[in-house]
Amino acid sequence: MTAHKFGQFFAAVAVLAVAQASKSEDFPARPIKIVVGAPAGGTTDTMARAIAEPMAAVLKQAVLVENRPGAGGNLAAAAVAKSAPDGYTLLVSFSSHTINATLYPSLPYDPVADFTPITMIARVPSLLVGRPDLPAKDLKELIALARAQPHKLTIGIGGIGSSLHLAGEKFKLMTGVDLLNVPYKGTAPALTDLLGGQIDLMFISLVTGTEQVRAGKLRAYGVTSDKRQAMFPELPAISEVVNGFESTAWFGVFAPANLPDAITQKLYKTIVAALAGPKLREQLRTEGATSVGNTPNEFTAFVREDIERWAPVVKASGAKPN
């Protein structure tokens, strides 16, 4: 290549770099879309809409939420992975993002390489609950009962491969109990059968289960966070009985891979500021969620580690996608 052509090449690269920087500085120049791989009204949808409003106020552009449920969040993730890395199409995903890496034999995207993690919004623990007429009064008695009656006690599963399903599988692995899985198409029908006495146990989100426990309709045996929750100070963490047990659902924001760093940082700072606001902080607190707001690098490392964390549990469970 001649010196003249070298000059033309580097001039073109410089122009491209300037244009890219200009785009980043102008961001956002139009509405942003957040894609959610779950139906409206669920916890993932709630998290997306909770950050959309304060984001819009700061960025001075509309932030719209689009629900694309199906395949355990894979439809939404695939759509975002194939989108332009310009910051205008984001994904609010949940624990299934890392669980699906092992649960599905093949995915239409790479859960690590095809995304730019922005930040984790929050973590939400779950409760191990049972019908109130079970003879076991606390977690130690429940484990003893399950060991004495292998494959007799039933546990409802609101979704194969969900964090709640795998909390149950992890509990079984770590205690050596043999519970009979009863799968349902959603948490609502599983909860209905538990309240009706058709099944014995289930893991349920703190958001969904708190009211039923407080009303005496369900007995809570423990919370899946590593420490007790302020809303249930008398309820032990399962880890107090089952050493090392912990299982919380997480919710986070992703963009397509190769998002310019300037846009990544702008989105990250906007979301973290929203999480620090009193309105959103109180909303998360009332739902039993703990806000996070880790850096893009920290969230990237977490995603890689979480895939490895869940892989042995998924494989041991023998779970297959619906």
Coordinates of C-alpha atoms in Angstrom, one line a residue:
M1 CA 0.0 0.0 0.0
T2 CA 1.4 3.4 -1.0
A3 CA 1.9 6.2 1.5
H4 CA -1.0 8.1 -0.2
K5 CA -3.3 5.1 0.4
F6 CA -2.1 4.7 3.9
G7 CA -3.0 8.4 4.5
Q8 CA -6.5 7.9 3.0
F9 CA -7.1 4.8 5.2
F10 CA -6.1 6.6 8.4
A11 CA -8.1 9.6 7.4
A12 CA -11.2 7.4 6.9
V13 CA -10.6 5.7 10.3
A14 CA -10.4 9.2 12.0
V15 CA -13.6 10.4 10.3
L16 CA -15.4 7.2 11.5
A17 CA -14.1 7.7 15.0
V18 CA -15.3 11.3 15.1
A19 CA -18.7 10.3 13.7
Q20 CA -19.0 7.6 16.4
A21 CA -18.0 10.0 19.2
S22 CA -20.6 12.5 17.9
K23 CA -23.3 9.9 17.9
S24 CA -22.4 9.0 21.5
E25 CA -22.5 12.7 22.6
D26 CA -25.9 13.2 21.0
F27 CA -27.4 10.0 22.5
P28 CA -30.3 9.7 22.9
A29 CA -31.8 11.5 19.9
R30 CA -34.9 9.4 19.8
P31 CA -37.0 7.1 22.0
I32 CA -35.4 4.1 23.7
K33 CA -37.1 0.7 23.7
I34 CA -36.7 -1.8 26.6
V35 CA -37.6 -5.3 25.6
V36 CA -38.8 -7.7 28.3
G37 CA -39.0 -11.5 27.9
A38 CA -41.9 -11.9 30.3
P39 CA -45.6 -10.9 30.3
A40 CA -46.9 -7.6 31.5
G41 CA -47.5 -7.5 35.3
G42 CA -44.8 -9.9 36.3
T43 CA -41.7 -9.0 38.3
T44 CA -39.4 -8.5 35.3
D45 CA -42.0 -6.2 33.6
T46 CA -42.4 -4.3 36.9
M47 CA -38.6 -3.8 37.1
A48 CA -38.4 -2.5 33.5
R49 CA -41.3 -0.1 34.0
A50 CA -39.8 1.1 37.3
I51 CA -36.6 2.3 35.7
A52 CA -38.2 3.5 32.4
E53 CA -39.9 6.5 34.0
P54 CA -36.8 8.0 35.8
M55 CA -34.6 7.2 32.7
A56 CA -37.0 9.1 30.5
A57 CA -36.9 12.1 32.8
V58 CA -33.1 12.3 32.8
L59 CA -32.5 11.4 29.2
K60 CA -35.4 13.6 28.0
Q61 CA -36.6 10.9 25.6
A62 CA -39.4 8.5 25.9
V63 CA -38.4 5.0 27.2
L64 CA -40.9 2.4 26.0
V65 CA -41.3 -1.1 27.4
E66 CA -42.2 -3.9 24.9
N67 CA -43.2 -7.4 26.2
R68 CA -42.0 -10.4 24.2
P69 CA -42.7 -13.4 26.4
G70 CA -41.8 -16.9 25.3
A71 CA -39.1 -19.6 25.5
G72 CA -38.0 -18.6 29.0
G73 CA -37.0 -15.1 27.9
N74 CA -35.1 -16.3 24.8
L75 CA -37.3 -14.6 22.2
A76 CA -36.7 -11.2 23.7
A77 CA -32.9 -11.9 24.2
A78 CA -32.5 -13.0 20.7
A79 CA -34.3 -9.9 19.3
V80 CA -32.0 -7.6 21.3
A81 CA -28.9 -9.5 20.5
K82 CA -29.6 -9.0 16.7
S83 CA -30.3 -5.2 17.2
A84 CA -27.9 -2.4 16.3
P85 CA -25.5 -1.6 19.2
D86 CA -26.6 2.1 19.4
G87 CA -28.3 2.1 22.8
Y88 CA -31.9 2.4 21.5
T89 CA -32.8 -1.2 22.1
L90 CA -32.2 -2.6 25.5
L91 CA -33.1 -5.8 27.3
V92 CA -34.3 -6.2 30.9
S93 CA -33.7 -9.8 31.7
F94 CA -33.7 -12.0 34.8
S95 CA -32.0 -15.1 36.2
S96 CA -33.1 -17.2 33.2
H97 CA -30.5 -15.4 31.1
T98 CA -27.8 -17.4 32.8
I99 CA -29.8 -20.5 33.6
N100 CA -30.8 -20.9 30.0
A101 CA -27.2 -21.2 29.0
T102 CA -27.3 -24.7 30.4
L103 CA -31.0 -25.6 30.2
Y104 CA -31.3 -25.2 26.5
P105 CA -29.2 -27.5 24.2
S106 CA -28.7 -24.6 21.8
L107 CA -29.6 -20.9 21.9
P108 CA -30.0 -18.4 19.0
Y109 CA -27.5 -16.2 20.8
D110 CA -24.6 -16.3 23.1
P111 CA -25.6 -15.1 26.6
V112 CA -22.2 -13.5 27.1
A113 CA -20.6 -12.6 23.8
D114 CA -23.8 -11.1 22.2
F115 CA -24.5 -8.6 24.9
T116 CA -23.2 -5.5 26.7
P117 CA -24.2 -5.8 30.3
I118 CA -25.1 -2.4 31.7
T119 CA -26.0 -3.0 35.3
M120 CA -28.0 -5.2 37.6
I121 CA -31.2 -3.5 38.8
A122 CA -32.1 -5.6 41.8
R123 CA -32.2 -9.0 43.5
V124 CA -35.3 -10.5 44.9
P125 CA -35.2 -13.5 47.3
S126 CA -38.0 -16.1 47.5
L127 CA -39.8 -18.0 50.3
L128 CA -40.1 -21.7 50.8
V129 CA -43.8 -22.0 51.7
G130 CA -46.1 -24.9 52.5
R131 CA -49.8 -25.5 53.2
P132 CA -50.5 -24.5 56.8
D133 CA -51.7 -28.0 57.9
L134 CA -48.4 -29.7 57.2
P135 CA -47.2 -31.4 60.4
A136 CA -43.8 -29.8 60.1
K137 CA -43.8 -26.5 62.1
D138 CA -40.3 -25.3 61.0
L139 CA -37.6 -25.9 58.5
K140 CA -35.7 -28.6 60.5
E141 CA -39.0 -30.5 61.0
L142 CA -39.8 -30.2 57.3
I143 CA -36.5 -31.6 56.3
A144 CA -36.9 -34.5 58.8
L145 CA -40.5 -35.1 57.5
A146 CA -39.3 -35.2 53.8
R147 CA -36.4 -37.6 54.7
A148 CA -38.9 -39.9 56.5
Q149 CA -41.3 -39.9 53.6
P150 CA -39.2 -39.9 50.4
H151 CA -41.0 -39.0 47.2
K152 CA -44.2 -38.2 49.1
L153 CA -44.2 -34.5 49.7
T154 CA -45.0 -32.5 46.5
I155 CA -43.4 -29.2 45.4
G156 CA -45.0 -27.0 42.8
I157 CA -42.9 -25.6 39.9
G158 CA -44.2 -22.5 38.2
G159 CA -41.9 -22.8 35.3
I160 CA -39.3 -25.4 34.3
G161 CA -35.8 -23.8 34.5
S162 CA -37.0 -20.8 36.4
S163 CA -35.0 -19.5 39.4
L164 CA -37.8 -20.7 41.7
H165 CA -37.7 -24.2 40.2
L166 CA -33.9 -24.4 40.6
A167 CA -34.1 -23.1 44.1
G168 CA -36.1 -26.3 44.8
E169 CA -33.5 -28.4 43.0
K170 CA -30.7 -26.8 44.9
F171 CA -32.6 -27.3 48.2
K172 CA -33.0 -31.0 47.4
L173 CA -29.3 -31.4 46.4
M174 CA -28.1 -29.7 49.6
T175 CA -30.4 -31.5 52.0
G176 CA -30.7 -34.9 50.3
V177 CA -34.5 -34.8 50.5
D178 CA -36.6 -36.4 47.8
L179 CA -39.5 -34.1 46.9
L180 CA -41.9 -34.9 44.0
N181 CA -42.0 -32.1 41.4
V182 CA -45.4 -31.0 40.1
P183 CA -44.9 -28.6 37.1
Y184 CA -47.3 -25.9 36.2
K185 CA -47.6 -23.3 33.4
G186 CA -47.0 -20.3 35.7
T187 CA -46.7 -19.4 39.3
A188 CA -50.4 -18.5 39.6
P189 CA -51.9 -22.0 39.0
A190 CA -49.2 -23.5 41.3
L191 CA -50.1 -21.1 44.1
T192 CA -53.8 -21.8 43.6
D193 CA -53.2 -25.5 44.1
L194 CA -51.0 -24.9 47.1
L195 CA -53.7 -22.7 48.7
G196 CA -56.2 -25.4 47.9
G197 CA -54.1 -28.1 49.5
Q198 CA -53.5 -30.1 46.3
I199 CA -49.7 -29.7 46.7
D200 CA -47.5 -29.4 49.8
L201 CA -44.8 -26.9 49.1
M202 CA -43.3 -24.4 46.6
F203 CA -40.7 -21.7 46.3
I204 CA -42.4 -18.3 45.7
S205 CA -41.1 -14.8 45.1
L206 CA -41.1 -12.6 48.2
V207 CA -43.2 -10.1 46.1
T208 CA -46.0 -12.8 45.5
G209 CA -45.9 -14.8 48.7
T210 CA -45.7 -12.1 51.5
E211 CA -49.4 -11.3 51.6
Q212 CA -50.4 -15.0 51.7
V213 CA -48.0 -15.7 54.6
R214 CA -49.1 -12.7 56.6
A215 CA -52.8 -13.8 56.1
G216 CA -52.0 -17.2 57.5
K217 CA -52.9 -18.9 54.3
L218 CA -49.4 -20.3 53.9
R219 CA -46.7 -21.3 56.3
A220 CA -43.2 -19.9 55.5
Y221 CA -40.3 -22.1 56.3
G222 CA -37.4 -19.9 55.3
V223 CA -36.2 -17.1 53.0
T224 CA -33.6 -17.9 50.2
S225 CA -31.4 -14.8 50.8
D226 CA -28.2 -15.3 52.8
K227 CA -29.7 -13.2 55.6
R228 CA -33.1 -12.7 57.2
Q229 CA -35.4 -10.1 55.5
A230 CA -36.6 -7.0 57.4
M231 CA -40.2 -7.7 56.4
F232 CA -40.0 -11.2 58.1
P233 CA -37.5 -10.7 61.0
E234 CA -38.6 -13.9 62.8
L235 CA -38.3 -16.0 59.7
P236 CA -34.9 -17.7 59.4
A237 CA -32.8 -17.7 56.2
I238 CA -32.7 -21.3 54.9
S239 CA -28.9 -21.0 55.2
E240 CA -29.2 -21.0 59.0
V241 CA -30.3 -24.6 58.7
V242 CA -28.8 -25.6 55.4
N243 CA -25.3 -24.2 55.5
G244 CA -24.4 -22.3 52.3
F245 CA -27.8 -22.3 50.7
E246 CA -28.7 -19.1 48.8
S247 CA -30.9 -18.4 45.8
T248 CA -32.1 -15.0 44.7
A249 CA -33.6 -13.9 41.4
W250 CA -31.8 -11.0 39.7
F251 CA -32.9 -8.5 37.1
G252 CA -30.6 -6.5 34.9
V253 CA -30.2 -4.3 31.9
F254 CA -28.4 -5.4 28.7
A255 CA -27.6 -3.9 25.3
P256 CA -26.4 -5.6 22.2
A257 CA -22.7 -6.4 22.0
N258 CA -20.2 -3.7 21.0
L259 CA -22.1 -0.8 22.5
P260 CA -19.8 2.2 22.5
D261 CA -18.4 2.8 25.9
A262 CA -19.7 6.4 26.1
I263 CA -23.3 5.2 25.6
T264 CA -22.7 2.3 28.0
Q265 CA -21.5 4.7 30.7
K266 CA -24.4 7.1 30.1
L267 CA -27.0 4.4 30.5
Y268 CA -25.3 3.0 33.5
K269 CA -25.1 6.3 35.3
T270 CA -28.7 7.1 34.4
I271 CA -30.0 3.8 35.8
V272 CA -27.9 4.0 39.0
A273 CA -29.2 7.5 39.6
A274 CA -32.7 6.2 39.2
L275 CA -32.1 3.4 41.7
A276 CA -30.8 6.0 44.2
G277 CA -34.0 8.1 43.9
P278 CA -36.4 7.9 46.9
K279 CA -39.5 6.8 44.8
L280 CA -37.8 3.8 43.2
R281 CA -35.9 2.9 46.3
E282 CA -39.2 2.7 48.3
Q283 CA -40.9 0.8 45.5
L284 CA -38.2 -1.9 45.5
R285 CA -38.1 -2.0 49.3
T286 CA -41.9 -2.7 49.5
E287 CA -41.5 -5.5 47.0
G288 CA -38.8 -7.2 49.0
A289 CA -36.1 -6.3 46.4
T290 CA -32.6 -5.1 47.1
S291 CA -31.3 -2.5 44.5
V292 CA -27.8 -3.2 43.1
G293 CA -26.5 -0.9 40.4
N294 CA -23.1 -2.6 39.9
T295 CA -20.8 -1.4 37.2
P296 CA -20.8 -2.8 33.6
N297 CA -17.6 -4.7 34.3
E298 CA -18.9 -6.1 37.6
F299 CA -22.2 -7.1 35.9
T300 CA -20.3 -8.8 33.1
A301 CA -18.2 -10.8 35.6
F302 CA -21.4 -11.7 37.5
V303 CA -23.1 -13.1 34.3
R304 CA -20.1 -15.4 33.5
E305 CA -20.0 -16.6 37.1
D306 CA -23.7 -17.1 37.4
I307 CA -23.7 -19.4 34.3
E308 CA -21.1 -21.6 36.0
R309 CA -23.0 -21.4 39.4
W310 CA -26.3 -22.7 37.9
A311 CA -24.8 -25.3 35.5
P312 CA -24.4 -28.2 37.9
V313 CA -27.8 -27.5 39.5
V314 CA -29.5 -27.6 36.1
K315 CA -27.7 -30.7 35.0
A316 CA -28.4 -32.5 38.3
S317 CA -32.1 -31.6 38.1
G318 CA -32.5 -33.2 34.7
A319 CA -34.8 -30.3 33.7
K320 CA -35.7 -29.9 30.1
P321 CA -37.2 -26.8 28.6
N322 CA -41.0 -26.8 27.9

